PDB file of C-alpha atoms in Angstrom:
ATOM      1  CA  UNK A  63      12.244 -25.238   1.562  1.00 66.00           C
ATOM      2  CA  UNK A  64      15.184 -23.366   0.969  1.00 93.00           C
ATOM      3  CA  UNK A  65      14.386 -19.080   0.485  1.00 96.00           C
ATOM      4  CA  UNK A  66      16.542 -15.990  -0.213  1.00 97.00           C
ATOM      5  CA  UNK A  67      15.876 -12.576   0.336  1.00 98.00           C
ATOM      6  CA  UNK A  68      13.953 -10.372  -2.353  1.00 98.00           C
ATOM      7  CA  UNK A  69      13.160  -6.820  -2.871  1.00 98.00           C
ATOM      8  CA  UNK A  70      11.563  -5.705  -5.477  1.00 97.00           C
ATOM      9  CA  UNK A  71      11.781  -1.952  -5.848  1.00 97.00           C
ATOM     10  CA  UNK A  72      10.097   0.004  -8.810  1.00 95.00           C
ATOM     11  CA  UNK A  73      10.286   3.882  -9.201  1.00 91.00           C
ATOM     12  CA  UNK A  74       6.699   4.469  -7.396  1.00 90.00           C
ATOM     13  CA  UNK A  75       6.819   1.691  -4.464  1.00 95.00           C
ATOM     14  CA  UNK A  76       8.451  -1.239  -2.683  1.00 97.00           C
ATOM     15  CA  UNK A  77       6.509  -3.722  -5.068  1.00 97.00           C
ATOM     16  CA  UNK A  78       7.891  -7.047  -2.945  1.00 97.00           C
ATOM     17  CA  UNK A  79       9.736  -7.288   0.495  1.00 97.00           C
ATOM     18  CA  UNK A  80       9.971 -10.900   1.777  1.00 97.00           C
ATOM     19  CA  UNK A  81      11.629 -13.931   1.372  1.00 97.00           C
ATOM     20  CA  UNK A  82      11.156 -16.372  -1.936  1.00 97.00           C
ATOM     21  CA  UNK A  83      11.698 -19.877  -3.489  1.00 97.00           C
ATOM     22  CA  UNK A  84      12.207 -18.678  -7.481  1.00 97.00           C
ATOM     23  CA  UNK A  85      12.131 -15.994  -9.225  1.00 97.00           C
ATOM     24  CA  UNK A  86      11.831 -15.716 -12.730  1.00 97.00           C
ATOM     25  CA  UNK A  87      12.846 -12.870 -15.118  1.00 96.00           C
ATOM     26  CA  UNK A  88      12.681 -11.451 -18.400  1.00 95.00           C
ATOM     27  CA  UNK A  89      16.417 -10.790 -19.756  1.00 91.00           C
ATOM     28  CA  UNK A  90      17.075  -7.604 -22.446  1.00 88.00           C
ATOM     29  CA  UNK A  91      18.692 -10.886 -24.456  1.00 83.00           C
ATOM     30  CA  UNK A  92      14.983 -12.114 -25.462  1.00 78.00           C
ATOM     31  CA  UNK A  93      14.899 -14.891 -22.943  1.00 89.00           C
ATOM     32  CA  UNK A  94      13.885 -15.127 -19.204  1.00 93.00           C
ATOM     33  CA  UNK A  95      16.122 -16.293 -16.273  1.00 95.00           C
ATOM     34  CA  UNK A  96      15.460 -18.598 -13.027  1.00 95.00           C
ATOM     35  CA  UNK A  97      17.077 -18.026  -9.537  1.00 96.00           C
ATOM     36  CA  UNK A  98      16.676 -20.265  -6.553  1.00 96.00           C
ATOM     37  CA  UNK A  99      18.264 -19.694  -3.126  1.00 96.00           C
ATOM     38  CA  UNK A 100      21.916 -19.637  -3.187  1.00 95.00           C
ATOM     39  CA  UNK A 101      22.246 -18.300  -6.685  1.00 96.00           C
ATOM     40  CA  UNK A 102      25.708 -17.117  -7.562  1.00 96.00           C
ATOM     41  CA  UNK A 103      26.165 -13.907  -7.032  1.00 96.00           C
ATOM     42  CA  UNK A 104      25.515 -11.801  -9.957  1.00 95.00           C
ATOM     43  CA  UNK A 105      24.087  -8.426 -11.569  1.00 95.00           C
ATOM     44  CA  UNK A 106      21.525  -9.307 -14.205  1.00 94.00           C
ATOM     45  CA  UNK A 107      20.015  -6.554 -16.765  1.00 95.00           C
ATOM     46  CA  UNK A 108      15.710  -6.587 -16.825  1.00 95.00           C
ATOM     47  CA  UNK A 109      13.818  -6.574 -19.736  1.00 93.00           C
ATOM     48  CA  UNK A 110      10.298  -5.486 -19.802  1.00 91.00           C
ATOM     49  CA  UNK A 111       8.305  -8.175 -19.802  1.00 91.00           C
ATOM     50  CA  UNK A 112       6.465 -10.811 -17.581  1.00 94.00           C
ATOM     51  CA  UNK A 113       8.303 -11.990 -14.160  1.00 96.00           C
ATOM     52  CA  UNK A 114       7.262 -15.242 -12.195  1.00 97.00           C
ATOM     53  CA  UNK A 115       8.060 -15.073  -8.371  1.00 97.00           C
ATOM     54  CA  UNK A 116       7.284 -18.006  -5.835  1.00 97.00           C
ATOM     55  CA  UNK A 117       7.496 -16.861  -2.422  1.00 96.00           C
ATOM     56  CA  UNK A 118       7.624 -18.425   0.677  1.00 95.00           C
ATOM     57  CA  UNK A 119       4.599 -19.836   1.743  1.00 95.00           C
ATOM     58  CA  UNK A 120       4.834 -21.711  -2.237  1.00 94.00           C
ATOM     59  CA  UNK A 121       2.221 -19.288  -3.731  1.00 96.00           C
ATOM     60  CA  UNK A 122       2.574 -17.662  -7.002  1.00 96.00           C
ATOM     61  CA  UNK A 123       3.136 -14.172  -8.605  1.00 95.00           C
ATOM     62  CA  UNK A 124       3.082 -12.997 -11.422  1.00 94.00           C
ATOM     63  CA  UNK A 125       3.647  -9.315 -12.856  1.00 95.00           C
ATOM     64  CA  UNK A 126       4.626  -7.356 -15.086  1.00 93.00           C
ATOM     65  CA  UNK A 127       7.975  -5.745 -14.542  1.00 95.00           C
ATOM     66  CA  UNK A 128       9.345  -2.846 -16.264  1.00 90.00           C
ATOM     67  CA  UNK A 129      12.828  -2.443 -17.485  1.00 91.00           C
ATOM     68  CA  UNK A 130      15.940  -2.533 -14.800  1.00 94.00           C
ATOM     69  CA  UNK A 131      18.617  -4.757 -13.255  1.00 95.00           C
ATOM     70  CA  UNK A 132      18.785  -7.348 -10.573  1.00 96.00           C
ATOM     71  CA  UNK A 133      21.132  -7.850  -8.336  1.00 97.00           C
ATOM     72  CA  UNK A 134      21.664 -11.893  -6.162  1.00 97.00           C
ATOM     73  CA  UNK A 135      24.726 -11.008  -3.838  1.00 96.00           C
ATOM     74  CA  UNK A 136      24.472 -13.552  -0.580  1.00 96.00           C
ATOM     75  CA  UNK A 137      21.266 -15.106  -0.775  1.00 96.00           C
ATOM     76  CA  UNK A 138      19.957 -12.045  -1.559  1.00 97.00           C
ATOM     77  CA  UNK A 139      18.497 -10.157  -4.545  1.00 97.00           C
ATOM     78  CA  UNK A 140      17.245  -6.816  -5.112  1.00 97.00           C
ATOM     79  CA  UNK A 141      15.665  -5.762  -8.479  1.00 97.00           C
ATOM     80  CA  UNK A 142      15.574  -1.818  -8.905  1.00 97.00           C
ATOM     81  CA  UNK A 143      13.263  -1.336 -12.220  1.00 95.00           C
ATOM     82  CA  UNK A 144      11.042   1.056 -13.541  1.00 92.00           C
ATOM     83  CA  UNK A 145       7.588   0.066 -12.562  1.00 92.00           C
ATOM     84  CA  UNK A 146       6.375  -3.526 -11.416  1.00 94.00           C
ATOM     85  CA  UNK A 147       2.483  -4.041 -11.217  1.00 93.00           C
ATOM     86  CA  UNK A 148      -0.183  -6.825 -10.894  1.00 92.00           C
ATOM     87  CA  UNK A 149      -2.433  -8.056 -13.863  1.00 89.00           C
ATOM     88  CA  UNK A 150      -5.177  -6.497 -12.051  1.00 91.00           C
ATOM     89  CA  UNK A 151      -3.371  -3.475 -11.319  1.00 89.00           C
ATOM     90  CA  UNK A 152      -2.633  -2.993 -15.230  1.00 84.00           C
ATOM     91  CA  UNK A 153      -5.201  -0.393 -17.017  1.00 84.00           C
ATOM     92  CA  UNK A 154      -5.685  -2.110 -20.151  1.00 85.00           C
ATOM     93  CA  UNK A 155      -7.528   1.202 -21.847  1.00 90.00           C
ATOM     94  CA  UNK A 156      -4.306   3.233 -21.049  1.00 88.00           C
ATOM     95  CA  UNK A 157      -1.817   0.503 -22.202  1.00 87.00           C
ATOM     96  CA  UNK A 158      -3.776  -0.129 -25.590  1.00 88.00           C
ATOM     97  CA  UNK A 159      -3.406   3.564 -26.210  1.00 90.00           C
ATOM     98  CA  UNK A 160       0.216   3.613 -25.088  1.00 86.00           C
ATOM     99  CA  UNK A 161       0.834   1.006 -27.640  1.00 86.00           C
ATOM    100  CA  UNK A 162      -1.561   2.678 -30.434  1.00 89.00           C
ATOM    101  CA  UNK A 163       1.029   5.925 -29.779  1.00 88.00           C
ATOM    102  CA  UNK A 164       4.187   4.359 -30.060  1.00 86.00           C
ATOM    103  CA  UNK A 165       3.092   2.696 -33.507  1.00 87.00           C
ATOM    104  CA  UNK A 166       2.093   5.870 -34.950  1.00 87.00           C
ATOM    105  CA  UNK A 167       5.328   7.618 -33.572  1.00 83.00           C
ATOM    106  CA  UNK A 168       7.291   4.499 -35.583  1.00 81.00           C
ATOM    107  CA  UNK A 169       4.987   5.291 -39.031  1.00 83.00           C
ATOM    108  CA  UNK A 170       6.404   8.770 -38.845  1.00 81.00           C
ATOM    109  CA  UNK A 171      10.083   9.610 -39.859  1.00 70.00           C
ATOM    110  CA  UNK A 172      11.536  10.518 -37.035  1.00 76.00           C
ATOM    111  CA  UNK A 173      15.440  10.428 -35.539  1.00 82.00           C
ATOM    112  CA  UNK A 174      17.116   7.456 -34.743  1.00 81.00           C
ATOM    113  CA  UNK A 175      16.602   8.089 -31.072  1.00 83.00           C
ATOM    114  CA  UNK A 176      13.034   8.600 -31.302  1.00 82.00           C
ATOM    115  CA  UNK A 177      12.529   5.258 -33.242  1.00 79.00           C
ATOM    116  CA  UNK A 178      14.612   3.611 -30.717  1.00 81.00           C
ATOM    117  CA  UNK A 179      12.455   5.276 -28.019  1.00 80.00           C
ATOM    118  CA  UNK A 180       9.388   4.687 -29.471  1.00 81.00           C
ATOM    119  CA  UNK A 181      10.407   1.132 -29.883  1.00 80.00           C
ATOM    120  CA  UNK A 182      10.615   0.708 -26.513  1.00 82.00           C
ATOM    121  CA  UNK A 183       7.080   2.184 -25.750  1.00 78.00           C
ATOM    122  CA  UNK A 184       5.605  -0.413 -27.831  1.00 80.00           C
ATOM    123  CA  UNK A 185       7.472  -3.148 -26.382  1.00 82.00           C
ATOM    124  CA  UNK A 186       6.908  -1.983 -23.040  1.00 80.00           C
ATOM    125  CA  UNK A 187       2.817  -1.243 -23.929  1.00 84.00           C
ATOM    126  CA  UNK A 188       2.802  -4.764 -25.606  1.00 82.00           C
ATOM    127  CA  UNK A 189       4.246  -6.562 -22.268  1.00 84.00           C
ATOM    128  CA  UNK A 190       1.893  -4.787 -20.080  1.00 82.00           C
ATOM    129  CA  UNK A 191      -1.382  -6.258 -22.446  1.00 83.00           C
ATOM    130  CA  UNK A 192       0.639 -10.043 -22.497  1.00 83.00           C
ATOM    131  CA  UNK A 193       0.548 -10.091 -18.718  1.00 84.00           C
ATOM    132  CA  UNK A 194      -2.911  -8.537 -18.483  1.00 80.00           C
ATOM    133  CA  UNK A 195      -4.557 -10.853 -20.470  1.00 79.00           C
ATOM    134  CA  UNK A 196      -2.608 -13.755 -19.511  1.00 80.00           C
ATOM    135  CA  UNK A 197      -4.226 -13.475 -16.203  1.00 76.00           C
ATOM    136  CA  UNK A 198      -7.845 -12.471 -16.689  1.00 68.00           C
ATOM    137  CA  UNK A 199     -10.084 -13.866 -14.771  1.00 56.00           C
TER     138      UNK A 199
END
């Protein structure tokens, strides 16, 4: 089967280092995009949101991947983002509050850029509960 290279690096750890058949990714346009090996080369904006990864050996991953870019230059890709994490690595408790806080924060009348912020928190809080209970066992 034909792999490329991919690195997955969020802002705490090396979340994936190995070689993969597809990747899948959620795009800040609303949608999600596929890659196989010998993908044109490109640099692709990540949304928050759920990503799909097939590596290797044919077996599946999915996680939830924060917000970042991706970059598929040679048969190669490397997505730097935010956080990445594991349905079972998601704390449900703390995302439920996260998204409890950034609903209250849009109630209130705030600035533009704290709306836009909060916005984000709730989005982000809102992906994190998709993938967790997408995947409970």
């Amino acid at each position: 089967m034909n792999t490329f290279q991919l690195k997955i690096i969020a802002s705490n750890r090396v979340f994936f280092d190995g070689n993969a058949q597809k990747l899948i990714l959620p795009t800040i346009d609303g949608g999600s995009e596929g890659f196989l090996a010998h993908h044109e080369n490109c640099v692709v904006p990540v949304d928050a949101g759920e990503m799909d990864i097939t590596d290797a050996d044919g077996k599946d991953i999915s996680a939830f991947v924060g917000s970042g870019f991706m970059e598929f230059l040679d048969n190669s890709a490397l997505i730097v983002c935010i956080s990445a994490e594991l349905p079972e690595e998601i704390d449900e408790r703390r995302a439920r509050e996260a998204k409890e806080r950034a609903e209250e924060e849009l109630r209130e009348q705030r600035s533009l850029l704290e709306y836009h912020h909060s916005q984000a928190n709730l989005a982000r809080a809102m992906e994190r509960l998709k993938v967790k209970n997408r995947h409970k066992i």
